[in-house]
C-alpha positions as a LaTeX table, in Angstrom:
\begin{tabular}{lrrr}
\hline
Residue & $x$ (\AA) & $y$ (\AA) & $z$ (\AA) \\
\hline
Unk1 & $-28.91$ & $-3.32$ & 7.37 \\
Unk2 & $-26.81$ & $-5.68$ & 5.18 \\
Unk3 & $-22.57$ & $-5.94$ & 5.17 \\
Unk4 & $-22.27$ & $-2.80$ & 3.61 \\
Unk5 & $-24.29$ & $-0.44$ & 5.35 \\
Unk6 & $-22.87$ & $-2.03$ & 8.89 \\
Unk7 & $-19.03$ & $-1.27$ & 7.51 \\
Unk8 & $-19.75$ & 2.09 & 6.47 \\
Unk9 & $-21.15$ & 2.90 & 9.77 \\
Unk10 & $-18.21$ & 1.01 & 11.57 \\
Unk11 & $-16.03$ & 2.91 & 9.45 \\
Unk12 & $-17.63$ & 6.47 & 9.92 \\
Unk13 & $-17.65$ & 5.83 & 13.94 \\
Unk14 & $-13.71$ & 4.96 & 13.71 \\
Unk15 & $-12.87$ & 8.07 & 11.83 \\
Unk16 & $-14.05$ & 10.08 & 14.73 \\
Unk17 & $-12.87$ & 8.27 & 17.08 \\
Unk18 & $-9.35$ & 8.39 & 16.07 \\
Unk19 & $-9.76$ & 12.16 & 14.98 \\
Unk20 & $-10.28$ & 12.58 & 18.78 \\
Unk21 & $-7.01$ & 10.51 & 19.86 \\
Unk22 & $-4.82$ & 11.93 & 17.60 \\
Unk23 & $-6.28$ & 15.83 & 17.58 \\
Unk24 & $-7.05$ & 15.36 & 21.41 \\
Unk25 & $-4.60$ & 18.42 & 22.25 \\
Unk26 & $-6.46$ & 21.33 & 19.37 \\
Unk27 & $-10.27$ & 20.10 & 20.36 \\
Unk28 & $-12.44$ & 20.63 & 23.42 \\
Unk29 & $-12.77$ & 17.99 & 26.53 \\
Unk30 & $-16.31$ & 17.79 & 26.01 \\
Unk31 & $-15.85$ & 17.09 & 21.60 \\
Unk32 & $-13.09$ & 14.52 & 22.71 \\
Unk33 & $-15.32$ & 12.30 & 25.06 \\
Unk34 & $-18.20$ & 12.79 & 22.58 \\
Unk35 & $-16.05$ & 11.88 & 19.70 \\
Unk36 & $-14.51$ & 8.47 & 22.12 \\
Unk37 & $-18.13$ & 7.77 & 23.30 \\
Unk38 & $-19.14$ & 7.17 & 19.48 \\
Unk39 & $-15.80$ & 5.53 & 18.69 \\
Unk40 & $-16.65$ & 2.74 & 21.16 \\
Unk41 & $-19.36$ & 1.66 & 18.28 \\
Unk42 & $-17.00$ & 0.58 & 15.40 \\
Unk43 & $-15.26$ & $-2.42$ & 16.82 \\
Unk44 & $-18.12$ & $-4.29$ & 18.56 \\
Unk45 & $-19.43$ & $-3.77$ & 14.41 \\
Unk46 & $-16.19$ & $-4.37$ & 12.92 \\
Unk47 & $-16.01$ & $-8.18$ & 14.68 \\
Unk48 & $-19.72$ & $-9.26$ & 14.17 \\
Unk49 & $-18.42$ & $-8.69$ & 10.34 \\
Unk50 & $-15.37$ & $-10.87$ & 11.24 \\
Unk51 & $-17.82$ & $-13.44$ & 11.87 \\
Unk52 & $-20.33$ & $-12.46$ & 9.29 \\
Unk53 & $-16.99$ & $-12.95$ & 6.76 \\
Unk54 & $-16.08$ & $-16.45$ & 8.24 \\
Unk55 & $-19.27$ & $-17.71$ & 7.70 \\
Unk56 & $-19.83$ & $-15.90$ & 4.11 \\
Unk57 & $-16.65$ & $-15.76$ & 2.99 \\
Unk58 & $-15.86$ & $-17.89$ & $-0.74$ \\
Unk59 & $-12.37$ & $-18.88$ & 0.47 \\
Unk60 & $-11.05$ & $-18.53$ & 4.05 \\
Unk61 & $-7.74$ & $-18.55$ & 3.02 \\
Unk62 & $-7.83$ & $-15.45$ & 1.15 \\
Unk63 & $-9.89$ & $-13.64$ & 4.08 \\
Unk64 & $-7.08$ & $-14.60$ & 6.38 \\
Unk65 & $-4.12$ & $-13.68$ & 4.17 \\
Unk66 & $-5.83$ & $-10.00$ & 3.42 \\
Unk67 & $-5.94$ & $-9.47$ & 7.21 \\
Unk68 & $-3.07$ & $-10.78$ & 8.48 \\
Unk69 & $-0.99$ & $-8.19$ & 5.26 \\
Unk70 & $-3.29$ & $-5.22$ & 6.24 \\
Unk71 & $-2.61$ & $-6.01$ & 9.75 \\
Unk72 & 1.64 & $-5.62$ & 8.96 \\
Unk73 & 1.61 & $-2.95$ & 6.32 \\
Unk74 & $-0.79$ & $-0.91$ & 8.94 \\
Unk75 & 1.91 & $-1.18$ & 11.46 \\
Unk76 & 4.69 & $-0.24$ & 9.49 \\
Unk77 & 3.40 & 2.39 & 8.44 \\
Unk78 & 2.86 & 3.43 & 12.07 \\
Unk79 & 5.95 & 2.77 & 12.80 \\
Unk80 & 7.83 & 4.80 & 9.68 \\
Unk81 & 5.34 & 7.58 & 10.47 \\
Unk82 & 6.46 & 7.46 & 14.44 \\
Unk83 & 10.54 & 7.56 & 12.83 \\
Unk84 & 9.15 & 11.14 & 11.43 \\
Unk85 & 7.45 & 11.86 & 14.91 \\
Unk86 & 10.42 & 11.16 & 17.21 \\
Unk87 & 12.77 & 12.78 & 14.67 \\
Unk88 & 11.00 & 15.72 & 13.60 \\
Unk89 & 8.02 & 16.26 & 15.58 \\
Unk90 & 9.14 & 15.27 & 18.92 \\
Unk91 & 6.98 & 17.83 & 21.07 \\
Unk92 & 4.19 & 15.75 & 19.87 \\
Unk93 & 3.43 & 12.75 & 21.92 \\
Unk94 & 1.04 & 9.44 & 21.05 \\
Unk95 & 1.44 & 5.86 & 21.84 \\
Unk96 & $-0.26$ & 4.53 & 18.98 \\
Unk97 & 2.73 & 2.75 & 17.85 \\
Unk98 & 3.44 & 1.04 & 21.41 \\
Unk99 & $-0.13$ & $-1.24$ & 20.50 \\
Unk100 & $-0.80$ & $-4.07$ & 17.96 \\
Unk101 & $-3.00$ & $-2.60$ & 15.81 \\
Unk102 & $-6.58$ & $-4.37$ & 16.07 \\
Unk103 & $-6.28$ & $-6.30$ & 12.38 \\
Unk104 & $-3.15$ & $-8.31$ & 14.31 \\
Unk105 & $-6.15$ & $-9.45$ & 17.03 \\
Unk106 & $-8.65$ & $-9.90$ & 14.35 \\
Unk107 & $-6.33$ & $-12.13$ & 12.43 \\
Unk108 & $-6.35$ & $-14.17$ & 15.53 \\
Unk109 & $-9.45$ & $-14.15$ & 16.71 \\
Unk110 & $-10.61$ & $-15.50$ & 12.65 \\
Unk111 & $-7.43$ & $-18.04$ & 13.61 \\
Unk112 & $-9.14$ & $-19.07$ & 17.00 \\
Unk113 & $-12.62$ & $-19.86$ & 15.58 \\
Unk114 & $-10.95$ & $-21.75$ & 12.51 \\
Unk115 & $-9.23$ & $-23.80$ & 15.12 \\
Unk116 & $-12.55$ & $-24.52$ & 17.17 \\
Unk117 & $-14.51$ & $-25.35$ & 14.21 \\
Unk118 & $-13.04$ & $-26.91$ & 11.60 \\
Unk119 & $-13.78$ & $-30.69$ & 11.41 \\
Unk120 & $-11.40$ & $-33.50$ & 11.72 \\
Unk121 & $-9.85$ & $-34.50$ & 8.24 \\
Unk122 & $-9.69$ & $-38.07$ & 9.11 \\
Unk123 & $-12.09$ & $-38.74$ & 12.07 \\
Unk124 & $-12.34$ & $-42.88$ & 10.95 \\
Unk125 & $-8.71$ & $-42.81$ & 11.89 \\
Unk126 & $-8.14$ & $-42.24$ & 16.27 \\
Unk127 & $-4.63$ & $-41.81$ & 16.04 \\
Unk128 & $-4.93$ & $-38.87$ & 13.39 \\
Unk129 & $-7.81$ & $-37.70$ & 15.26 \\
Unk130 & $-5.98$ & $-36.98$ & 18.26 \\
Unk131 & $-3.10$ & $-35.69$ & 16.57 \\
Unk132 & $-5.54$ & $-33.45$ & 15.16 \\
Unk133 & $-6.93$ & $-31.99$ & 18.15 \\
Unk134 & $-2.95$ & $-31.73$ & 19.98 \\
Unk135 & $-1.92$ & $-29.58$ & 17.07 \\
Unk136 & $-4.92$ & $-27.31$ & 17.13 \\
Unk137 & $-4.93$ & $-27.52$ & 21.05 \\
Unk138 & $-1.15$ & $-26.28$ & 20.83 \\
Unk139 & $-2.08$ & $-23.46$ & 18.23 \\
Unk140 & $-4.48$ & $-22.21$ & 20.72 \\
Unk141 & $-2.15$ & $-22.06$ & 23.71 \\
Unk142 & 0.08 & $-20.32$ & 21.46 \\
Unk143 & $-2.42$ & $-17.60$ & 20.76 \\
Unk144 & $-3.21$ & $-17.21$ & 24.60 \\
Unk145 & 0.69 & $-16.73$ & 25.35 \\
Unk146 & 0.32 & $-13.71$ & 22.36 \\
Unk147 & $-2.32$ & $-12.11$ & 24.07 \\
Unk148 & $-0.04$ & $-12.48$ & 27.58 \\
Unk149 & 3.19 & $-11.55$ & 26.24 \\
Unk150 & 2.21 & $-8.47$ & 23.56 \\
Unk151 & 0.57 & $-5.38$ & 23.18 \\
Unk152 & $-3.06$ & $-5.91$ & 21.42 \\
Unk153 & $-5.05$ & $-3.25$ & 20.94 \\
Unk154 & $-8.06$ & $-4.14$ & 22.81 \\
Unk155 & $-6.15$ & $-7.03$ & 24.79 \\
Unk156 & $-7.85$ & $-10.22$ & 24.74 \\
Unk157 & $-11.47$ & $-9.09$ & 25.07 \\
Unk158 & $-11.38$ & $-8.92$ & 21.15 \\
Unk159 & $-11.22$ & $-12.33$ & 20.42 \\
Unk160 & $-13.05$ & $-13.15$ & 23.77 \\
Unk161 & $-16.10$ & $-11.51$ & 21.62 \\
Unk162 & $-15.43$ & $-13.02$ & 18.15 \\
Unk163 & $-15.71$ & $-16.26$ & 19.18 \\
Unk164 & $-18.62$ & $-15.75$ & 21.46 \\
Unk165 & $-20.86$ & $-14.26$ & 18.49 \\
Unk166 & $-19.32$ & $-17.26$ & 16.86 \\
Unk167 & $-20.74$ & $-19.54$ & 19.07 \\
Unk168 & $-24.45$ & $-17.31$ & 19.12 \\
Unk169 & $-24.07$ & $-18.06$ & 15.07 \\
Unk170 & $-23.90$ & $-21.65$ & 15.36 \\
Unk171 & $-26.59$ & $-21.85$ & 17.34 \\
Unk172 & $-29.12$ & $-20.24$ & 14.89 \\
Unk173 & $-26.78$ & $-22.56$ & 12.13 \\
Unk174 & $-28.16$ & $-25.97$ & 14.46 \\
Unk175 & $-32.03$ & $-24.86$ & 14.59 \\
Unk176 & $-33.61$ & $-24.34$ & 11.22 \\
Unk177 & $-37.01$ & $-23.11$ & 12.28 \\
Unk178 & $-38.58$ & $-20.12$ & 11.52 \\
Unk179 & $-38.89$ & $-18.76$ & 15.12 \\
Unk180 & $-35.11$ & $-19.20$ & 15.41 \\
Unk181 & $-34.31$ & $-15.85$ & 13.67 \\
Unk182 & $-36.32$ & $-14.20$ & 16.96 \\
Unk183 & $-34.65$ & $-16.24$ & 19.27 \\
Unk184 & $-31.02$ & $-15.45$ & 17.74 \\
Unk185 & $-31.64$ & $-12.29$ & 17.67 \\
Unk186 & $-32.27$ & $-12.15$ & 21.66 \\
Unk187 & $-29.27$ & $-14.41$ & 21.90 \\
Unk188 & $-27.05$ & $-12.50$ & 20.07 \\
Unk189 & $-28.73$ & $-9.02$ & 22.17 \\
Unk190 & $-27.82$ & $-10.38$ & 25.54 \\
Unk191 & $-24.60$ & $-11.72$ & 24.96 \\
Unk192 & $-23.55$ & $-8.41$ & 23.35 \\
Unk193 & $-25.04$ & $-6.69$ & 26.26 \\
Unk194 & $-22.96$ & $-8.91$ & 28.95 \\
Unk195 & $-19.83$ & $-8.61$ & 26.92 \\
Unk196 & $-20.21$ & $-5.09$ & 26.50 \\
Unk197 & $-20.94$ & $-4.49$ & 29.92 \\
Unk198 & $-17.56$ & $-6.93$ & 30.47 \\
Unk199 & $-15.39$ & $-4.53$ & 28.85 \\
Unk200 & $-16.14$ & $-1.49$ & 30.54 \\
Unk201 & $-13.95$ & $-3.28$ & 33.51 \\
Unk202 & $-11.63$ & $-5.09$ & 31.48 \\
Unk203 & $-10.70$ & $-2.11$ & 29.25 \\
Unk204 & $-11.85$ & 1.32 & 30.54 \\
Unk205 & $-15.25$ & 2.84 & 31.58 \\
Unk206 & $-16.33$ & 5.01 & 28.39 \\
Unk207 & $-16.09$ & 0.88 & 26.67 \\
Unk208 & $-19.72$ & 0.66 & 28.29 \\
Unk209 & $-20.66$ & 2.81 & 25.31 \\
Unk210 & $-19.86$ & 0.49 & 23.07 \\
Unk211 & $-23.25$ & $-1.21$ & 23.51 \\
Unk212 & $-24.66$ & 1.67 & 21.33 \\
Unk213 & $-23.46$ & $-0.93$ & 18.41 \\
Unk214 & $-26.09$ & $-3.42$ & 18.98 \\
Unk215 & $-28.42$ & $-0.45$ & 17.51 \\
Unk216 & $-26.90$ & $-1.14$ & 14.43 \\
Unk217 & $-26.01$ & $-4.78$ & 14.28 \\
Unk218 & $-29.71$ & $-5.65$ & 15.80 \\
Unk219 & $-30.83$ & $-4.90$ & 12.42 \\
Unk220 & $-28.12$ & $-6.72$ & 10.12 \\
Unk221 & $-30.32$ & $-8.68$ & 7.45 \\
Unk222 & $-27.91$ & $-11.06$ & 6.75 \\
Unk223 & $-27.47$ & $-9.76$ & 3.06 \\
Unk224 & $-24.34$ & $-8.72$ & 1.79 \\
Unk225 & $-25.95$ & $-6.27$ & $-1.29$ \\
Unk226 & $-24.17$ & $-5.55$ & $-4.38$ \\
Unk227 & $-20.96$ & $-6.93$ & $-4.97$ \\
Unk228 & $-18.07$ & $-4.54$ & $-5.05$ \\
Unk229 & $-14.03$ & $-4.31$ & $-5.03$ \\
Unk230 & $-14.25$ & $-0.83$ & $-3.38$ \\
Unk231 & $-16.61$ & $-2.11$ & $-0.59$ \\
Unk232 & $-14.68$ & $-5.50$ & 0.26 \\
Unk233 & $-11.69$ & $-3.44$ & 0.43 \\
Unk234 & $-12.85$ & $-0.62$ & 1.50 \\
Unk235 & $-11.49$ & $-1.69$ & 5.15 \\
Unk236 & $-8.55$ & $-2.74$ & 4.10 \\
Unk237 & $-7.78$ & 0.67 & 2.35 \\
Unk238 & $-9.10$ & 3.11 & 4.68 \\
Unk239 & $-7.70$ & 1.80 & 8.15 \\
Unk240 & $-4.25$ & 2.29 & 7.37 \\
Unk241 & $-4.96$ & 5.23 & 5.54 \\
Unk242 & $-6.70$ & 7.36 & 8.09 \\
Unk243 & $-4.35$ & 6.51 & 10.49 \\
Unk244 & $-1.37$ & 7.36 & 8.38 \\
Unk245 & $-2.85$ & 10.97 & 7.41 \\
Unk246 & $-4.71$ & 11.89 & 11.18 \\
Unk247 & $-1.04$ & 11.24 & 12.36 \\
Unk248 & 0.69 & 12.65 & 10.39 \\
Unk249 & $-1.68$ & 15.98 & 10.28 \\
Unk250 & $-2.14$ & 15.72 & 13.98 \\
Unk251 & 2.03 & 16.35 & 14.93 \\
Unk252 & 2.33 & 18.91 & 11.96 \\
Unk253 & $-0.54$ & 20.85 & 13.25 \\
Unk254 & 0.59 & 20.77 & 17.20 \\
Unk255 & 4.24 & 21.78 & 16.23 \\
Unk256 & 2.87 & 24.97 & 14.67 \\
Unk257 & 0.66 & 25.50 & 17.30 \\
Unk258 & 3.44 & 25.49 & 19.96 \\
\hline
\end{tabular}
């Protein structure tokens, strides 16, 4: 599978998954968990491209700006569509808007790895160096008070798995060999797995599902496949979008129901 086919499938399984939070009340217990169970795929996806982009990516600084603007214009328009919920539609209950939407811990977690990885500017020079590493080391424990003090959707296990996938890509970046590709590949399985695994008790049980992803990303190519506006953007465009219109259709529907 290259970029593409991994972020329409991410895409796909995040549609239904937020069909089932937001229509939870008009569909059946057993559609809901099924709908949650397949959910848990998309993220696990959506940060192995996080990665995939840091790595790939022709300028860093653009990635981060188009994440970090998604990330705010998603949550206003949460929070102008939860004005119209409390105002209007106040029989119908969610607490989407009470959570950092998961491009704010994405934004982050692409922050986090630039801090670990980027080189020194001026290594030759000790006092710079250091310097260097106080003001990333201080950026970091910034991040960590974030993740302590707000909301993130998915808490801190988010960025806990971007940067260890970082890490698993680095590794196959050090050895050059052919055999590496096999033994990244098992790498990359098994931390997955242990992660995965990791969330189901840092998070909530039905996260365990969310090793079902490695069926996809197992099977990434490392190709990215044609180049396209729609499909670099297509993220960008559709997460605030489907949340916008499954909330807004979700309170319209219930207050006609009741």
């Amino acid at each position: 599978m290259n970029t593409n086919n991994l972020k329409i499938v991410a895409v796909i399984f995040m549609i239904i998954d937020h069909f089932a939070y937001y229509f939870h009340y008009a569909i059946s217990t057993e559609l809901y968990t099924w709908c949650r169970i397949l959910g848990r795929i998309s993220m696990p996806i959506f940060v192995y491209l996080l990665v995939q982009g840091y790595f790939n990516t022709k300028s860093l600084k653009k990635y981060k700006i188009r994440l970090f603007i998604s990330a705010v214009i998603t949550q206003g328009l949460i929070l102008i569509v939860k004005y119209i919920n409390l105002k209007y539609y106040n029989y119908y209950t969610i607490n989407v808007y009470d959570i950092l939407n998961i491009l704010f811990s994405m934004f982050l977690s692409l922050i986090l790895i630039c801090l670990i990885d980027r080189k020194v500017l001026y290594a030759n020079n000790f006092i710079t160096s250091v310097f260097d590493k106080l003001i990333r080391l201080a950026f970091i424990i910034g991040i960590v008070i974030l993740y302590l003090k707000l909301n993130f959707d998915y808490k801190y296990f988010l960025p806990l798995l971007a940067i260890s996938i970082y890490i698993v890509e680095k590794f196959r970046e050090f050895f050059e060999w052919e055999i590496c590709n096999i033994w990244y590949k098992v790498i990359l399985v098994n931390v997955l797995v242990i992660l995965l695994i990791l969330s189901s008790v840092i998070l909530s049980e039905i996260n365990l599902f969310a090793i079902l992803s490695i069926l996809f990303i197992v099977f990434y190519n490392g190709k990215l496949w044609k180049k396209s506006k729609f499909m670099k953007y297509i993220f960008y465009i559709i997460f605030p979008l489907q949340h916008i219109i499954l909330y807004l259709s979700a309170m319209i529907l219930y207050t006609k129901l009741i």
